[in-house]
Amino acid sequence: MTGDRPISRRRMLGTLGVLGVAGATGALTLSVPRRAGAQPFGLQETVQDGLKRLFGGRPIKDGAGVIKLDVPLIAENGSVVPVSVEVSSPMTANNFVKHIYIVADQNRIPIIARATLTPEAGQASVGATVRLGETGDVRAIVEQSDGGLLQVKREVKVTVGGCGG
Amino acid sequence: MSDIGKVRIRVPSSIKPGDIVRVRTLVIHPMERIERDQQGRIIQRRYNYINRVVATYLGKTVVAFDITQSVSENPSLVFSFRATDPGQLKVTFEDTTGGKYEGTADIRFS
């Protein structure tokens, strides 16, 4: 009984040491890949709430002469609707389009996409295939480098809704 | 399903220096929709959809997209950039489960 006590203590210390090392490396490897959970960009909200969340109370002017929003008049299949937005902008370092937002008023996630552009893009033109839940307005909102906001909207008639979101 | 993450990039066949190049890109991805139970409540779980797309040319970001579940399955995105030098155009798609899908296209002048 008394004979094996020192061995057990040594073994005990050994295992403690191993555990300590494992614990330390474990903590290190865990802390590296863990990323901060950023707030999701698209939320379930009404379009008014969404615009308020993104732009605060900033006024959005009519951009009919500047923005060309290309959407079909009738979308037979709401789950794939091509939308393209083209903005006439010089795209120089002082005056360029910073963001283009695509918004569908009737979607449960109304803020569909945000494109962040740089002057290197040369031309402010983006497109995406989106889902539309039901008939309603589709807007393109443009944020310029000086903070000015412009928008255009067009109604799209949706025959078969294609939206869970 | 095994095709998830396949990226296709289409650029015009002939590009001249200084041209503004229109790029079409597509990724095979389910872009899961929000599901609801019988009462219409949202089922809370981590949905797998692409939320970030970044296009770089010669190592510099030209366009970045933040997209949501309101974007279609197998999303196709279009953007343009000014081709100044021959080099690589790279488009990276990231989804909510940590998946990262890349596609590249060589920009050459003819």
Short mmCIF file of C-alpha atoms in Angstrom, two decimals:
data_model
loop_
_atom_site.label_atom_id
_atom_site.label_comp_id
_atom_site.label_asym_id
_atom_site.label_seq_id
_atom_site.Cartn_x
_atom_site.Cartn_y
_atom_site.Cartn_z
CA MET A 1 0.00 0.00 0.00
CA THR A 2 2.65 2.45 1.10
CA GLY A 3 5.05 1.09 -1.55
CA ASP A 4 3.12 2.29 -4.58
CA ARG A 5 2.25 5.72 -3.27
CA PRO A 6 5.26 7.58 -4.74
CA ILE A 7 4.64 6.00 -8.16
CA SER A 8 1.04 7.04 -8.16
CA ARG A 9 2.00 10.56 -7.20
CA ARG A 10 4.56 10.73 -10.01
CA ARG A 11 2.05 9.39 -12.44
CA MET A 12 -0.43 11.90 -11.13
CA LEU A 13 2.00 14.79 -11.73
CA GLY A 14 2.78 13.44 -15.19
CA THR A 15 -0.85 13.32 -16.19
CA LEU A 16 -1.38 16.79 -14.78
CA GLY A 17 1.47 18.07 -16.91
CA VAL A 18 0.07 16.44 -20.05
CA LEU A 19 -3.33 17.84 -19.28
CA GLY A 20 -1.87 21.27 -18.76
CA VAL A 21 -0.13 21.22 -22.15
CA ALA A 22 -3.22 19.86 -23.87
CA GLY A 23 -5.32 22.53 -22.22
CA ALA A 24 -2.98 25.28 -23.34
CA THR A 25 -2.74 24.16 -26.97
CA GLY A 26 -6.45 23.50 -27.01
CA ALA A 27 -7.17 27.02 -25.94
CA LEU A 28 -4.83 28.36 -28.62
CA THR A 29 -6.30 26.37 -31.49
CA LEU A 30 -9.82 27.23 -30.37
CA SER A 31 -9.24 30.94 -30.18
CA VAL A 32 -7.83 31.23 -33.71
CA PRO A 33 -10.63 30.04 -36.02
CA ARG A 34 -13.47 31.47 -33.97
CA ARG A 35 -14.90 34.50 -35.73
CA ALA A 36 -16.97 37.28 -34.30
CA GLY A 37 -20.61 36.77 -35.21
CA ALA A 38 -21.35 39.77 -37.36
CA GLN A 39 -24.90 41.02 -37.57
CA PRO A 40 -26.54 39.52 -40.63
CA PHE A 41 -27.01 41.91 -43.49
CA GLY A 42 -30.52 40.82 -44.45
CA LEU A 43 -33.20 40.62 -41.79
CA GLN A 44 -36.90 39.80 -41.66
CA GLU A 45 -38.35 43.26 -41.56
CA THR A 46 -40.56 45.64 -43.45
CA VAL A 47 -38.96 47.64 -46.20
CA GLN A 48 -39.42 50.85 -44.19
CA ASP A 49 -37.54 49.37 -41.23
CA GLY A 50 -34.84 48.08 -43.51
CA LEU A 51 -34.25 51.42 -45.16
CA LYS A 52 -34.24 53.12 -41.78
CA ARG A 53 -31.69 50.63 -40.47
CA LEU A 54 -29.40 51.18 -43.45
CA PHE A 55 -29.72 54.88 -44.09
CA GLY A 56 -31.13 56.36 -40.89
CA GLY A 57 -33.33 59.29 -41.73
CA ARG A 58 -31.33 60.41 -44.75
CA PRO A 59 -33.45 61.63 -47.65
CA ILE A 60 -33.48 59.47 -50.78
CA LYS A 61 -33.84 61.48 -53.96
CA ASP A 62 -35.30 60.35 -57.23
CA GLY A 63 -32.57 59.09 -59.52
CA ALA A 64 -34.56 58.54 -62.69
CA GLY A 65 -32.04 60.26 -64.93
CA VAL A 66 -28.99 58.58 -63.45
CA ILE A 67 -29.96 55.02 -62.61
CA LYS A 68 -31.06 52.47 -65.14
CA LEU A 69 -32.90 49.62 -63.45
CA ASP A 70 -33.52 46.66 -65.68
CA VAL A 71 -36.13 44.18 -64.40
CA PRO A 72 -38.73 42.17 -66.26
CA LEU A 73 -42.28 43.55 -66.26
CA ILE A 74 -43.68 40.13 -65.51
CA ALA A 75 -41.71 37.46 -63.71
CA GLU A 76 -43.24 34.10 -64.43
CA ASN A 77 -40.96 32.39 -61.99
CA GLY A 78 -40.29 34.43 -58.87
CA SER A 79 -37.41 32.26 -57.79
CA VAL A 80 -35.05 33.49 -60.50
CA VAL A 81 -35.55 37.09 -61.57
CA PRO A 82 -32.67 38.85 -63.26
CA VAL A 83 -32.13 42.40 -62.04
CA SER A 84 -29.50 44.72 -63.38
CA VAL A 85 -28.62 48.22 -62.30
CA GLU A 86 -26.51 50.66 -64.22
CA VAL A 87 -25.57 54.06 -62.88
CA SER A 88 -24.03 56.80 -64.97
CA SER A 89 -21.15 57.99 -62.87
CA PRO A 90 -17.63 59.11 -63.77
CA MET A 91 -16.19 56.60 -61.26
CA THR A 92 -13.20 58.75 -60.42
CA ALA A 93 -11.52 58.80 -57.02
CA ASN A 94 -13.53 61.87 -55.99
CA ASN A 95 -16.87 60.98 -57.44
CA PHE A 96 -17.94 57.37 -57.65
CA VAL A 97 -20.77 55.11 -56.66
CA LYS A 98 -20.02 53.53 -53.33
CA HIS A 99 -22.93 51.17 -52.90
CA ILE A 100 -25.74 49.84 -55.00
CA TYR A 101 -28.59 48.29 -53.04
CA ILE A 102 -31.23 46.06 -54.55
CA VAL A 103 -34.46 46.09 -52.54
CA ALA A 104 -37.77 44.28 -53.07
CA ASP A 105 -40.58 45.88 -51.10
CA GLN A 106 -42.74 42.78 -50.73
CA ASN A 107 -40.03 40.30 -49.79
CA ARG A 108 -39.82 39.15 -46.22
CA ILE A 109 -36.13 39.92 -46.44
CA PRO A 110 -36.49 43.15 -48.43
CA ILE A 111 -32.84 44.14 -48.61
CA ILE A 112 -31.62 41.69 -51.21
CA ALA A 113 -28.10 42.69 -52.00
CA ARG A 114 -25.53 45.39 -51.55
CA ALA A 115 -22.71 45.88 -53.96
CA THR A 116 -19.70 47.83 -52.73
CA LEU A 117 -17.83 49.39 -55.62
CA THR A 118 -14.47 51.07 -55.99
CA PRO A 119 -13.27 53.52 -58.63
CA GLU A 120 -11.33 50.60 -60.19
CA ALA A 121 -14.66 49.18 -61.34
CA GLY A 122 -14.68 51.83 -64.07
CA GLN A 123 -18.41 51.57 -64.48
CA ALA A 124 -21.15 51.31 -61.88
CA SER A 125 -23.09 48.42 -63.24
CA VAL A 126 -24.10 45.30 -61.35
CA GLY A 127 -26.59 42.53 -61.79
CA ALA A 128 -27.95 39.62 -59.79
CA THR A 129 -30.58 36.93 -59.98
CA VAL A 130 -33.02 37.48 -57.14
CA ARG A 131 -36.09 35.87 -55.60
CA LEU A 132 -39.35 37.77 -55.49
CA GLY A 133 -42.10 36.62 -53.15
CA GLU A 134 -44.96 38.47 -54.74
CA THR A 135 -45.87 41.34 -57.05
CA GLY A 136 -44.38 44.57 -55.85
CA ASP A 137 -41.84 47.28 -56.36
CA VAL A 138 -38.18 46.53 -56.88
CA ARG A 139 -35.90 49.40 -56.05
CA ALA A 140 -32.32 50.21 -56.79
CA ILE A 141 -30.79 52.58 -54.28
CA VAL A 142 -27.45 54.17 -55.02
CA GLU A 143 -25.16 55.65 -52.41
CA GLN A 144 -22.58 57.96 -53.89
CA SER A 145 -19.14 58.67 -52.47
CA ASP A 146 -20.35 62.00 -51.09
CA GLY A 147 -23.13 60.21 -49.20
CA GLY A 148 -25.96 61.25 -51.51
CA LEU A 149 -28.74 58.72 -51.99
CA LEU A 150 -30.72 58.15 -55.17
CA GLN A 151 -33.32 55.57 -56.00
CA VAL A 152 -35.54 54.31 -58.78
CA LYS A 153 -38.26 51.69 -58.56
CA ARG A 154 -40.23 49.55 -60.93
CA GLU A 155 -43.09 47.22 -60.31
CA VAL A 156 -42.62 43.57 -61.17
CA LYS A 157 -45.64 41.30 -61.52
CA VAL A 158 -44.88 37.89 -60.12
CA THR A 159 -46.90 34.95 -61.39
CA VAL A 160 -45.45 32.28 -59.13
CA GLY A 161 -43.75 33.50 -55.99
CA GLY A 162 -40.35 32.08 -55.42
CA CYS A 163 -39.46 33.19 -51.99
CA GLY A 164 -39.04 31.54 -48.68
CA GLY A 165 -37.08 34.50 -47.54
CA MET B 1 -25.15 18.36 -54.48
CA SER B 2 -21.56 17.50 -55.13
CA ASP B 3 -21.42 20.43 -57.50
CA ILE B 4 -21.77 22.93 -54.64
CA GLY B 5 -19.16 25.59 -54.92
CA LYS B 6 -18.46 25.24 -58.60
CA VAL B 7 -17.69 28.76 -59.79
CA ARG B 8 -18.00 29.91 -63.37
CA ILE B 9 -16.66 33.22 -64.62
CA ARG B 10 -17.37 34.55 -68.07
CA VAL B 11 -15.40 37.41 -69.55
CA PRO B 12 -15.49 38.69 -73.13
CA SER B 13 -13.16 36.86 -75.50
CA SER B 14 -11.37 39.95 -76.72
CA ILE B 15 -10.28 42.65 -74.31
CA LYS B 16 -8.22 45.72 -75.10
CA PRO B 17 -6.17 47.64 -72.52
CA GLY B 18 -8.34 50.23 -70.79
CA ASP B 19 -11.58 48.49 -71.67
CA ILE B 20 -14.38 48.24 -69.18
CA VAL B 21 -14.99 44.55 -68.92
CA ARG B 22 -18.36 43.14 -68.00
CA VAL B 23 -18.07 39.91 -66.06
CA ARG B 24 -20.76 37.33 -65.43
CA THR B 25 -20.13 34.94 -62.63
CA LEU B 26 -22.13 32.06 -61.26
CA VAL B 27 -21.75 29.67 -58.36
CA ILE B 28 -23.60 26.44 -57.81
CA HIS B 29 -25.15 26.80 -54.38
CA PRO B 30 -28.56 25.96 -52.86
CA MET B 31 -29.02 29.35 -51.11
CA GLU B 32 -31.34 27.75 -48.53
CA ARG B 33 -34.59 29.59 -47.89
CA ILE B 34 -36.02 30.33 -44.48
CA GLU B 35 -38.32 27.54 -43.37
CA ARG B 36 -41.47 27.98 -41.32
CA ASP B 37 -43.46 25.61 -39.14
CA GLN B 38 -47.25 25.02 -39.27
CA GLN B 39 -47.93 28.25 -37.39
CA GLY B 40 -45.79 30.25 -39.78
CA ARG B 41 -43.01 30.82 -37.29
CA ILE B 42 -39.46 30.84 -38.56
CA ILE B 43 -37.50 27.72 -37.75
CA GLN B 44 -34.33 29.00 -36.16
CA ARG B 45 -31.27 27.31 -37.47
CA ARG B 46 -28.18 28.18 -39.39
CA TYR B 47 -29.23 28.42 -43.01
CA ASN B 48 -26.61 27.76 -45.60
CA TYR B 49 -26.46 30.60 -48.07
CA ILE B 50 -23.80 32.78 -49.60
CA ASN B 51 -23.51 36.12 -47.85
CA ARG B 52 -20.31 37.57 -49.20
CA VAL B 53 -18.80 37.76 -52.66
CA VAL B 54 -15.55 39.55 -53.39
CA ALA B 55 -14.01 40.17 -56.80
CA THR B 56 -10.34 41.07 -56.97
CA TYR B 57 -8.28 42.05 -59.99
CA LEU B 58 -4.49 42.19 -59.74
CA GLY B 59 -4.89 41.61 -56.02
CA LYS B 60 -7.11 44.64 -55.48
CA THR B 61 -10.78 44.45 -54.63
CA VAL B 62 -12.94 45.91 -57.38
CA VAL B 63 -16.41 44.93 -56.28
CA ALA B 64 -17.81 43.25 -53.19
CA PHE B 65 -21.35 42.00 -52.69
CA ASP B 66 -23.25 41.35 -49.48
CA ILE B 67 -26.14 39.13 -50.40
CA THR B 68 -29.02 37.54 -48.53
CA GLN B 69 -31.43 34.65 -48.85
CA SER B 70 -33.47 36.81 -51.22
CA VAL B 71 -30.94 35.98 -53.91
CA SER B 72 -31.77 33.02 -56.11
CA GLU B 73 -30.40 29.53 -56.01
CA ASN B 74 -27.18 29.22 -58.00
CA PRO B 75 -26.71 32.97 -57.83
CA SER B 76 -25.44 34.75 -60.87
CA LEU B 77 -23.83 38.13 -60.37
CA VAL B 78 -22.70 40.66 -62.92
CA PHE B 79 -20.16 43.42 -62.43
CA SER B 80 -17.62 45.34 -64.41
CA PHE B 81 -14.06 46.50 -63.97
CA ARG B 82 -11.46 48.40 -65.95
CA ALA B 83 -8.79 46.16 -67.43
CA THR B 84 -5.46 47.97 -67.17
CA ASP B 85 -2.89 45.18 -67.13
CA PRO B 86 -2.92 41.48 -67.92
CA GLY B 87 -3.47 39.52 -64.77
CA GLN B 88 -5.81 37.47 -62.72
CA LEU B 89 -9.42 38.18 -61.89
CA LYS B 90 -10.52 36.24 -58.84
CA VAL B 91 -14.02 35.89 -57.44
CA THR B 92 -14.50 34.44 -53.96
CA PHE B 93 -17.87 33.32 -52.61
CA GLU B 94 -18.32 32.73 -48.89
CA ASP B 95 -21.30 31.03 -47.32
CA THR B 96 -22.69 31.06 -43.79
CA THR B 97 -21.24 27.65 -42.94
CA GLY B 98 -17.68 28.76 -43.62
CA GLY B 99 -17.52 27.40 -47.16
CA LYS B 100 -15.27 29.37 -49.46
CA TYR B 101 -15.45 28.93 -53.21
CA GLU B 102 -13.07 30.55 -55.65
CA GLY B 103 -12.96 31.01 -59.35
CA THR B 104 -10.34 32.74 -61.44
CA ALA B 105 -10.07 34.07 -64.96
CA ASP B 106 -6.94 35.25 -66.71
CA ILE B 107 -7.28 38.66 -68.27
CA ARG B 108 -5.22 38.78 -71.45
CA PHE B 109 -5.19 41.34 -74.18
CA SER B 110 -5.59 40.41 -77.79
#
